[in-house]
mmCIF file of C-alpha atoms in Angstrom:
data_model
loop_
_atom_site.group_PDB
_atom_site.id
_atom_site.type_symbol
_atom_site.label_atom_id
_atom_site.label_comp_id
_atom_site.label_asym_id
_atom_site.label_seq_id
_atom_site.Cartn_x
_atom_site.Cartn_y
_atom_site.Cartn_z
ATOM 1 C CA UNK C 1 33.997 5.235 9.642
ATOM 2 C CA UNK C 2 33.254 7.385 12.714
ATOM 3 C CA UNK C 3 32.507 5.675 15.995
ATOM 4 C CA UNK C 4 29.356 7.720 16.634
ATOM 5 C CA UNK C 5 26.648 9.304 14.500
ATOM 6 C CA UNK C 6 24.173 11.615 16.222
ATOM 7 C CA UNK C 7 20.853 12.096 14.409
ATOM 8 C CA UNK C 8 18.754 15.167 15.259
ATOM 9 C CA UNK C 9 15.356 15.543 13.537
ATOM 10 C CA UNK C 10 14.068 19.132 13.639
ATOM 11 C CA UNK C 11 10.601 20.606 13.311
ATOM 12 C CA UNK C 12 9.465 23.950 14.788
ATOM 13 C CA UNK C 13 12.367 24.087 17.251
ATOM 14 C CA UNK C 14 14.223 27.259 16.308
ATOM 15 C CA UNK C 15 14.013 28.432 19.943
ATOM 16 C CA UNK C 16 15.863 25.319 21.176
ATOM 17 C CA UNK C 17 17.981 24.075 18.291
ATOM 18 C CA UNK C 18 21.144 26.078 18.928
ATOM 19 C CA UNK C 19 21.332 24.844 22.526
ATOM 20 C CA UNK C 20 20.892 21.253 21.326
ATOM 21 C CA UNK C 21 23.524 21.428 18.564
ATOM 22 C CA UNK C 22 26.015 23.336 20.718
ATOM 23 C CA UNK C 23 25.718 20.732 23.464
ATOM 24 C CA UNK C 24 26.573 17.971 20.982
ATOM 25 C CA UNK C 25 29.463 19.725 19.245
ATOM 26 C CA UNK C 26 31.037 21.492 22.224
ATOM 27 C CA UNK C 27 33.448 18.744 23.213
ATOM 28 C CA UNK C 28 32.871 16.185 20.472
ATOM 29 C CA UNK C 29 35.840 14.653 18.620
ATOM 30 C CA UNK C 30 36.681 15.587 15.050
ATOM 31 C CA UNK C 31 35.316 12.315 13.691
ATOM 32 C CA UNK C 32 31.841 12.748 15.207
ATOM 33 C CA UNK C 33 29.078 12.683 12.619
ATOM 34 C CA UNK C 34 26.101 14.966 13.351
ATOM 35 C CA UNK C 35 23.181 14.555 10.960
ATOM 36 C CA UNK C 36 20.409 17.139 11.209
ATOM 37 C CA UNK C 37 17.174 16.155 9.459
ATOM 38 C CA UNK C 38 15.011 19.170 8.606
ATOM 39 C CA UNK C 39 11.509 17.682 8.572
ATOM 40 C CA UNK C 40 10.239 20.429 6.266
ATOM 41 C CA UNK C 41 10.093 22.771 9.255
ATOM 42 C CA UNK C 42 8.124 25.988 8.564
ATOM 43 C CA UNK C 43 10.249 28.099 10.926
ATOM 44 C CA UNK C 44 13.954 28.936 10.825
ATOM 45 C CA UNK C 45 15.155 25.531 12.036
ATOM 46 C CA UNK C 46 16.457 24.476 8.616
ATOM 47 C CA UNK C 47 18.411 27.729 8.205
ATOM 48 C CA UNK C 48 20.000 27.286 11.641
ATOM 49 C CA UNK C 49 21.056 23.756 10.687
ATOM 50 C CA UNK C 50 22.592 25.025 7.429
ATOM 51 C CA UNK C 51 24.467 27.696 9.372
ATOM 52 C CA UNK C 52 26.072 25.048 11.594
ATOM 53 C CA UNK C 53 26.926 22.833 8.617
ATOM 54 C CA UNK C 54 28.594 25.741 6.821
ATOM 55 C CA UNK C 55 31.066 26.302 9.633
ATOM 56 C CA UNK C 56 31.558 22.786 11.032
ATOM 57 C CA UNK C 57 32.482 19.823 8.814
ATOM 58 C CA UNK C 58 31.092 17.406 11.395
ATOM 59 C CA UNK C 59 27.539 18.580 10.578
ATOM 60 C CA UNK C 60 25.460 17.420 7.631
ATOM 61 C CA UNK C 61 21.903 18.521 6.895
ATOM 62 C CA UNK C 62 19.217 16.654 5.048
ATOM 63 C CA UNK C 63 16.199 18.749 4.057
ATOM 64 C CA UNK C 64 13.046 16.690 3.536
ATOM 65 C CA UNK C 65 10.620 17.935 0.896
ATOM 66 C CA UNK C 66 7.559 17.113 3.008
ATOM 67 C CA UNK C 67 6.794 16.779 6.697
ATOM 68 C CA UNK C 68 6.970 13.069 7.532
ATOM 69 C CA UNK C 69 6.914 13.083 11.339
ATOM 70 C CA UNK C 70 9.516 12.246 13.956
ATOM 71 C CA UNK C 71 9.804 8.504 13.302
ATOM 72 C CA UNK C 72 10.329 8.715 9.554
ATOM 73 C CA UNK C 73 12.682 11.700 9.971
ATOM 74 C CA UNK C 74 14.806 9.517 12.255
ATOM 75 C CA UNK C 75 14.782 6.807 9.588
ATOM 76 C CA UNK C 76 16.044 9.368 7.055
ATOM 77 C CA UNK C 77 18.896 10.244 9.415
ATOM 78 C CA UNK C 78 19.701 6.579 9.981
ATOM 79 C CA UNK C 79 19.930 6.091 6.222
ATOM 80 C CA UNK C 80 22.546 8.877 6.095
ATOM 81 C CA UNK C 81 24.555 7.666 9.095
ATOM 82 C CA UNK C 82 27.917 5.958 8.674
ATOM 83 C CA UNK C 83 28.985 5.637 12.325
ATOM 84 C CA UNK C 84 29.405 2.346 14.137
ATOM 85 C CA UNK C 85 26.831 3.563 16.686
ATOM 86 C CA UNK C 86 23.794 5.830 16.305
ATOM 87 C CA UNK C 87 22.279 8.157 18.893
ATOM 88 C CA UNK C 88 18.901 9.774 18.174
ATOM 89 C CA UNK C 89 18.735 13.078 20.074
ATOM 90 C CA UNK C 90 15.550 15.168 20.175
ATOM 91 C CA UNK C 91 16.050 18.749 19.051
ATOM 92 C CA UNK C 92 14.316 20.405 22.005
ATOM 93 C CA UNK C 93 16.529 18.532 24.499
ATOM 94 C CA UNK C 94 20.256 18.980 25.067
ATOM 95 C CA UNK C 95 23.233 16.924 26.181
ATOM 96 C CA UNK C 96 25.037 17.392 29.482
ATOM 97 C CA UNK C 97 28.614 18.646 29.469
ATOM 98 C CA UNK C 98 30.910 15.702 28.868
ATOM 99 C CA UNK C 99 28.123 13.386 27.685
ATOM 100 C CA UNK C 100 29.627 12.730 24.259
ATOM 101 C CA UNK C 101 33.041 12.025 25.790
ATOM 102 C CA UNK C 102 31.557 9.659 28.380
ATOM 103 C CA UNK C 103 29.586 7.755 25.745
ATOM 104 C CA UNK C 104 32.605 7.449 23.447
ATOM 105 C CA UNK C 105 34.777 6.170 26.302
ATOM 106 C CA UNK C 106 32.242 3.455 27.066
ATOM 107 C CA UNK C 107 31.800 2.469 23.434
ATOM 108 C CA UNK C 108 35.557 2.392 22.903
ATOM 109 C CA UNK C 109 35.951 0.109 25.913
ATOM 110 C CA UNK C 110 33.419 -2.350 24.460
ATOM 111 C CA UNK C 111 32.664 -1.868 20.777
ATOM 112 C CA UNK C 112 30.657 -5.116 20.709
ATOM 113 C CA UNK C 113 27.761 -3.594 22.671
ATOM 114 C CA UNK C 114 24.399 -3.649 20.940
ATOM 115 C CA UNK C 115 22.940 -0.906 23.132
ATOM 116 C CA UNK C 116 24.196 1.610 25.684
ATOM 117 C CA UNK C 117 21.431 3.106 27.845
ATOM 118 C CA UNK C 118 22.291 6.508 29.304
ATOM 119 C CA UNK C 119 20.743 8.265 32.268
ATOM 120 C CA UNK C 120 18.911 11.578 31.976
ATOM 121 C CA UNK C 121 17.319 14.378 33.953
ATOM 122 C CA UNK C 122 13.903 15.900 33.392
ATOM 123 C CA UNK C 123 13.996 19.676 32.997
ATOM 124 C CA UNK C 124 10.769 21.535 33.789
ATOM 125 C CA UNK C 125 10.682 24.579 31.546
ATOM 126 C CA UNK C 126 8.135 26.452 33.665
ATOM 127 C CA UNK C 127 10.126 26.177 36.919
ATOM 128 C CA UNK C 128 13.612 25.837 35.370
ATOM 129 C CA UNK C 129 14.398 22.919 37.642
ATOM 130 C CA UNK C 130 15.813 19.511 36.797
ATOM 131 C CA UNK C 131 15.303 16.116 38.394
ATOM 132 C CA UNK C 132 17.348 13.009 37.699
ATOM 133 C CA UNK C 133 15.511 9.935 36.490
ATOM 134 C CA UNK C 134 15.110 6.786 38.581
ATOM 135 C CA UNK C 135 17.033 4.630 36.103
ATOM 136 C CA UNK C 136 20.043 3.907 38.282
ATOM 137 C CA UNK C 137 17.863 3.017 41.278
ATOM 138 C CA UNK C 138 15.666 0.776 39.140
ATOM 139 C CA UNK C 139 18.621 -1.209 37.846
ATOM 140 C CA UNK C 140 20.243 -1.302 41.285
ATOM 141 C CA UNK C 141 17.157 -3.107 42.611
ATOM 142 C CA UNK C 142 17.852 -5.955 40.169
ATOM 143 C CA UNK C 143 21.607 -6.548 40.333
ATOM 144 C CA UNK C 144 23.228 -8.464 37.545
ATOM 145 C CA UNK C 145 26.124 -8.416 35.102
ATOM 146 C CA UNK C 146 27.431 -5.067 33.824
ATOM 147 C CA UNK C 147 26.793 -6.248 30.263
ATOM 148 C CA UNK C 148 23.528 -8.096 29.964
ATOM 149 C CA UNK C 149 20.497 -9.067 27.915
ATOM 150 C CA UNK C 150 16.921 -8.204 28.854
ATOM 151 C CA UNK C 151 16.332 -11.806 29.936
ATOM 152 C CA UNK C 152 19.261 -11.557 32.360
ATOM 153 C CA UNK C 153 18.033 -8.249 33.817
ATOM 154 C CA UNK C 154 14.291 -7.885 33.085
ATOM 155 C CA UNK C 155 14.108 -4.555 34.928
ATOM 156 C CA UNK C 156 15.599 -2.940 31.816
ATOM 157 C CA UNK C 157 12.211 -3.447 30.140
ATOM 158 C CA UNK C 158 10.663 -1.092 32.685
ATOM 159 C CA UNK C 159 12.907 1.864 31.839
ATOM 160 C CA UNK C 160 11.541 4.848 29.934
ATOM 161 C CA UNK C 161 10.823 3.634 26.397
ATOM 162 C CA UNK C 162 12.398 6.407 24.290
ATOM 163 C CA UNK C 163 15.017 6.448 21.567
ATOM 164 C CA UNK C 164 17.060 9.352 22.918
ATOM 165 C CA UNK C 165 18.270 7.576 26.077
ATOM 166 C CA UNK C 166 20.048 4.776 24.218
ATOM 167 C CA UNK C 167 22.974 4.593 21.810
ATOM 168 C CA UNK C 168 22.618 1.623 19.464
ATOM 169 C CA UNK C 169 25.041 -0.235 17.220
ATOM 170 C CA UNK C 170 24.079 0.608 13.658
ATOM 171 C CA UNK C 171 24.773 -2.863 12.252
ATOM 172 C CA UNK C 172 22.518 -4.318 14.957
ATOM 173 C CA UNK C 173 19.692 -2.057 13.743
ATOM 174 C CA UNK C 174 20.291 -3.102 10.155
ATOM 175 C CA UNK C 175 20.490 -6.805 11.011
ATOM 176 C CA UNK C 176 17.246 -6.633 13.004
ATOM 177 C CA UNK C 177 15.483 -4.474 10.391
ATOM 178 C CA UNK C 178 14.554 -1.981 13.113
ATOM 179 C CA UNK C 179 12.884 1.141 11.730
ATOM 180 C CA UNK C 180 10.604 3.722 13.278
ATOM 181 C CA UNK C 181 6.951 3.385 12.356
ATOM 182 C CA UNK C 182 4.887 6.529 11.701
ATOM 183 C CA UNK C 183 2.530 8.085 14.208
ATOM 184 C CA UNK C 184 2.549 9.122 17.839
ATOM 185 C CA UNK C 185 4.282 6.728 20.293
ATOM 186 C CA UNK C 186 6.749 5.706 17.592
ATOM 187 C CA UNK C 187 9.352 5.003 20.292
ATOM 188 C CA UNK C 188 7.257 2.108 21.648
ATOM 189 C CA UNK C 189 7.433 -0.069 18.537
ATOM 190 C CA UNK C 190 11.164 0.618 18.108
ATOM 191 C CA UNK C 191 12.526 0.519 21.642
ATOM 192 C CA UNK C 192 10.954 -2.665 22.993
ATOM 193 C CA UNK C 193 11.843 -4.956 20.053
ATOM 194 C CA UNK C 194 15.346 -3.465 20.142
ATOM 195 C CA UNK C 195 15.923 -4.050 23.841
ATOM 196 C CA UNK C 196 14.584 -7.611 23.659
ATOM 197 C CA UNK C 197 16.719 -8.456 20.619
ATOM 198 C CA UNK C 198 19.928 -6.948 22.025
ATOM 199 C CA UNK C 199 22.335 -9.508 23.455
ATOM 200 C CA UNK C 200 24.820 -7.031 24.909
ATOM 201 C CA UNK C 201 23.334 -4.063 26.789
ATOM 202 C CA UNK C 202 25.157 -1.762 29.192
ATOM 203 C CA UNK C 203 24.067 1.156 31.350
ATOM 204 C CA UNK C 204 25.952 4.441 31.723
ATOM 205 C CA UNK C 205 25.230 5.750 35.214
ATOM 206 C CA UNK C 206 25.699 9.378 34.270
ATOM 207 C CA UNK C 207 23.215 12.081 33.272
ATOM 208 C CA UNK C 208 23.766 12.541 29.554
ATOM 209 C CA UNK C 209 20.483 14.085 28.391
ATOM 210 C CA UNK C 210 18.351 16.918 29.705
ATOM 211 C CA UNK C 211 14.786 16.053 28.709
ATOM 212 C CA UNK C 212 12.792 19.257 28.347
ATOM 213 C CA UNK C 213 9.212 19.210 29.627
ATOM 214 C CA UNK C 214 7.427 22.015 27.810
ATOM 215 C CA UNK C 215 4.047 23.243 26.728
ATOM 216 C CA UNK C 216 3.254 22.387 23.144
ATOM 217 C CA UNK C 217 5.079 19.069 23.213
ATOM 218 C CA UNK C 218 3.195 16.234 21.525
ATOM 219 C CA UNK C 219 2.596 14.403 24.808
ATOM 220 C CA UNK C 220 0.944 17.509 26.283
ATOM 221 C CA UNK C 221 -1.668 17.718 23.524
ATOM 222 C CA UNK C 222 -4.842 15.701 23.066
ATOM 223 C CA UNK C 223 -6.806 14.029 20.309
ATOM 224 C CA UNK C 224 -7.365 10.842 18.361
ATOM 225 C CA UNK C 225 -3.643 10.498 17.608
ATOM 226 C CA UNK C 226 -3.218 8.983 21.061
ATOM 227 C CA UNK C 227 -5.129 5.913 19.880
ATOM 228 C CA UNK C 228 -1.913 5.145 18.031
ATOM 229 C CA UNK C 229 -0.384 3.970 21.300
ATOM 230 C CA UNK C 230 -2.340 0.725 21.040
ATOM 231 C CA UNK C 231 -1.294 0.229 17.408
ATOM 232 C CA UNK C 232 2.378 0.585 18.308
ATOM 233 C CA UNK C 233 2.020 -1.981 21.082
ATOM 234 C CA UNK C 234 0.420 -4.341 18.569
ATOM 235 C CA UNK C 235 3.530 -3.893 16.416
ATOM 236 C CA UNK C 236 5.660 -4.810 19.439
ATOM 237 C CA UNK C 237 3.811 -8.071 20.015
ATOM 238 C CA UNK C 238 3.967 -8.862 16.307
ATOM 239 C CA UNK C 239 7.768 -8.456 16.431
ATOM 240 C CA UNK C 240 8.436 -10.432 19.622
ATOM 241 C CA UNK C 241 8.244 -14.251 19.363
ATOM 242 C CA UNK C 242 5.237 -15.822 21.071
ATOM 243 C CA UNK C 243 7.477 -17.962 23.284
ATOM 244 C CA UNK C 244 9.732 -15.115 24.438
ATOM 245 C CA UNK C 245 10.009 -15.324 28.255
ATOM 246 C CA UNK C 246 9.503 -11.573 28.670
ATOM 247 C CA UNK C 247 6.192 -11.285 26.836
ATOM 248 C CA UNK C 248 4.303 -11.202 30.189
ATOM 249 C CA UNK C 249 6.550 -8.321 31.308
ATOM 250 C CA UNK C 250 5.879 -6.536 28.044
ATOM 251 C CA UNK C 251 2.154 -7.052 28.447
ATOM 252 C CA UNK C 252 2.195 -5.545 31.918
ATOM 253 C CA UNK C 253 4.108 -2.534 30.574
ATOM 254 C CA UNK C 254 1.618 -2.084 27.754
ATOM 255 C CA UNK C 255 -1.393 -2.188 30.063
ATOM 256 C CA UNK C 256 0.149 0.215 32.557
ATOM 257 C CA UNK C 257 0.742 2.720 29.808
ATOM 258 C CA UNK C 258 -2.671 2.110 28.262
ATOM 259 C CA UNK C 259 -4.526 2.720 31.508
ATOM 260 C CA UNK C 260 -2.430 5.830 32.206
ATOM 261 C CA UNK C 261 -3.226 7.328 28.796
ATOM 262 C CA UNK C 262 -6.894 6.340 29.087
ATOM 263 C CA UNK C 263 -7.238 8.370 32.275
ATOM 264 C CA UNK C 264 -5.229 11.358 31.051
ATOM 265 C CA UNK C 265 -7.668 14.166 30.285
ATOM 266 C CA UNK C 266 -5.034 16.128 28.379
ATOM 267 C CA UNK C 267 -4.361 13.307 25.937
ATOM 268 C CA UNK C 268 -7.903 11.847 25.863
ATOM 269 C CA UNK C 269 -10.014 14.954 26.436
ATOM 270 C CA UNK C 270 -13.586 13.886 25.661
ATOM 271 C CA UNK C 271 -15.975 11.041 26.491
ATOM 272 C CA UNK C 272 -16.400 9.804 22.918
ATOM 273 C CA UNK C 273 -12.673 9.384 22.408
ATOM 274 C CA UNK C 274 -12.250 7.862 25.866
ATOM 275 C CA UNK C 275 -14.891 5.229 25.096
ATOM 276 C CA UNK C 276 -13.160 4.340 21.813
ATOM 277 C CA UNK C 277 -9.775 4.125 23.555
ATOM 278 C CA UNK C 278 -11.276 1.945 26.316
ATOM 279 C CA UNK C 279 -12.789 -0.518 23.832
ATOM 280 C CA UNK C 280 -9.599 -0.746 21.765
ATOM 281 C CA UNK C 281 -7.538 -1.308 24.897
ATOM 282 C CA UNK C 282 -10.026 -3.960 26.000
ATOM 283 C CA UNK C 283 -9.623 -5.765 22.672
ATOM 284 C CA UNK C 284 -5.841 -5.531 23.029
ATOM 285 C CA UNK C 285 -5.980 -6.995 26.538
ATOM 286 C CA UNK C 286 -8.197 -9.854 25.372
ATOM 287 C CA UNK C 287 -5.840 -10.702 22.503
ATOM 288 C CA UNK C 288 -2.461 -10.479 24.234
ATOM 289 C CA UNK C 289 -3.012 -11.276 27.929
ATOM 290 C CA UNK C 290 -0.742 -14.228 28.821
ATOM 291 C CA UNK C 291 -2.456 -17.358 30.193
ATOM 292 C CA UNK C 292 -3.017 -17.050 33.924
ATOM 293 C CA UNK C 293 -1.954 -13.412 33.980
ATOM 294 C CA UNK C 294 -2.867 -11.665 37.263
ATOM 295 C CA UNK C 295 -3.386 -7.879 37.189
ATOM 296 C CA UNK C 296 -0.791 -6.002 39.252
ATOM 297 C CA UNK C 297 -1.381 -3.152 41.673
ATOM 298 C CA UNK C 298 -3.984 -2.417 44.284
ATOM 299 C CA UNK C 299 -7.694 -3.082 44.310
ATOM 300 C CA UNK C 300 -8.722 -0.089 42.190
ATOM 301 C CA UNK C 301 -6.141 -0.933 39.565
ATOM 302 C CA UNK C 302 -7.330 -4.526 39.415
ATOM 303 C CA UNK C 303 -10.928 -3.376 39.020
ATOM 304 C CA UNK C 304 -9.922 -1.457 35.886
ATOM 305 C CA UNK C 305 -8.428 -4.606 34.355
ATOM 306 C CA UNK C 306 -11.620 -6.543 35.138
ATOM 307 C CA UNK C 307 -13.763 -3.828 33.551
ATOM 308 C CA UNK C 308 -11.579 -3.907 30.468
ATOM 309 C CA UNK C 309 -11.800 -7.697 30.290
ATOM 310 C CA UNK C 310 -15.597 -7.488 30.399
ATOM 311 C CA UNK C 311 -15.728 -4.384 28.145
ATOM 312 C CA UNK C 312 -17.810 -2.539 30.749
ATOM 313 C CA UNK C 313 -17.159 1.041 29.739
ATOM 314 C CA UNK C 314 -20.327 2.467 31.392
ATOM 315 C CA UNK C 315 -19.157 1.096 34.755
ATOM 316 C CA UNK C 316 -15.633 2.445 34.203
ATOM 317 C CA UNK C 317 -17.083 5.847 33.295
ATOM 318 C CA UNK C 318 -19.304 5.893 36.395
ATOM 319 C CA UNK C 319 -16.377 4.982 38.654
ATOM 320 C CA UNK C 320 -14.274 7.660 37.029
ATOM 321 C CA UNK C 321 -17.005 10.251 37.620
ATOM 322 C CA UNK C 322 -17.330 9.119 41.233
ATOM 323 C CA UNK C 323 -13.627 9.489 41.857
ATOM 324 C CA UNK C 324 -13.638 12.998 40.459
ATOM 325 C CA UNK C 325 -16.733 13.938 42.440
ATOM 326 C CA UNK C 326 -14.984 12.742 45.599
ATOM 327 C CA UNK C 327 -11.872 14.684 44.505
ATOM 328 C CA UNK C 328 -9.653 11.661 44.834
ATOM 329 C CA UNK C 329 -6.335 11.820 43.062
ATOM 330 C CA UNK C 330 -5.919 8.848 40.764
ATOM 331 C CA UNK C 331 -4.189 9.906 37.521
ATOM 332 C CA UNK C 332 -5.327 6.780 35.686
ATOM 333 C CA UNK C 333 -9.052 7.522 36.095
#
């Protein structure tokens, strides 16, 4: 059994796939398992994957017969994996030099970890510049044990909620029944239940992933699919026990993200969709707000929570119009 399986779902990424696969294989050990899941990609991505598999025994390719989306493609890769740990890497990103070696060293030092969270840098494709994330600083502000649970270091809940910045013990995933649900924001309903269930989490203070910010990415497009964010948060609260001490922290995270998406004109581009999103978010807030919960942030932020609580979309819309007319910069309006 290999120590590490890397799962890479691919769809319309022929321009990026070679860089991604090369970065994984460049210095990886002979027993690494790299599983490429061709999500019925209409471009040459599947052929590129087959090319790598033909010349490198560490690579296996699974070709899906229909396009199932990122979450279910990851599930297909997980079903193929045999490694003790699984790392889901997105095919338009790439790993830093030495990332695989650093991860394997840490996992070898403590094979009982449930989750290893790695640092990353955002790479802006238009300017070709990279910027390290604030992960290390965020965790440094809440000192605690090097191996911890979310209850012991709640700041871990505030880290970027994606699958590709964490390496997870495969048996832990199987024991918890953790699978990716379909639809946009699939990382939400997988990452948060995972991090709250994990008893042994560690952080690798080293940039391991370059996260590519590019035009055409799902998060830079708009439409009704973004309503799925609320559904995935509902799945989170269904999975987390009602008496879990971090449910208030989760709720605050969910509302921060909800308000940010609500005010994002790229993701929610028209008034009809914005009204529907507002009302669904209001219903979510009403259902899951902890007793005595006080909205965080400044006055404007608190006003938004009050408007949601009272379902006053016309007032929210008028305030939003006023802010834009005054040319004030508030990304959540």
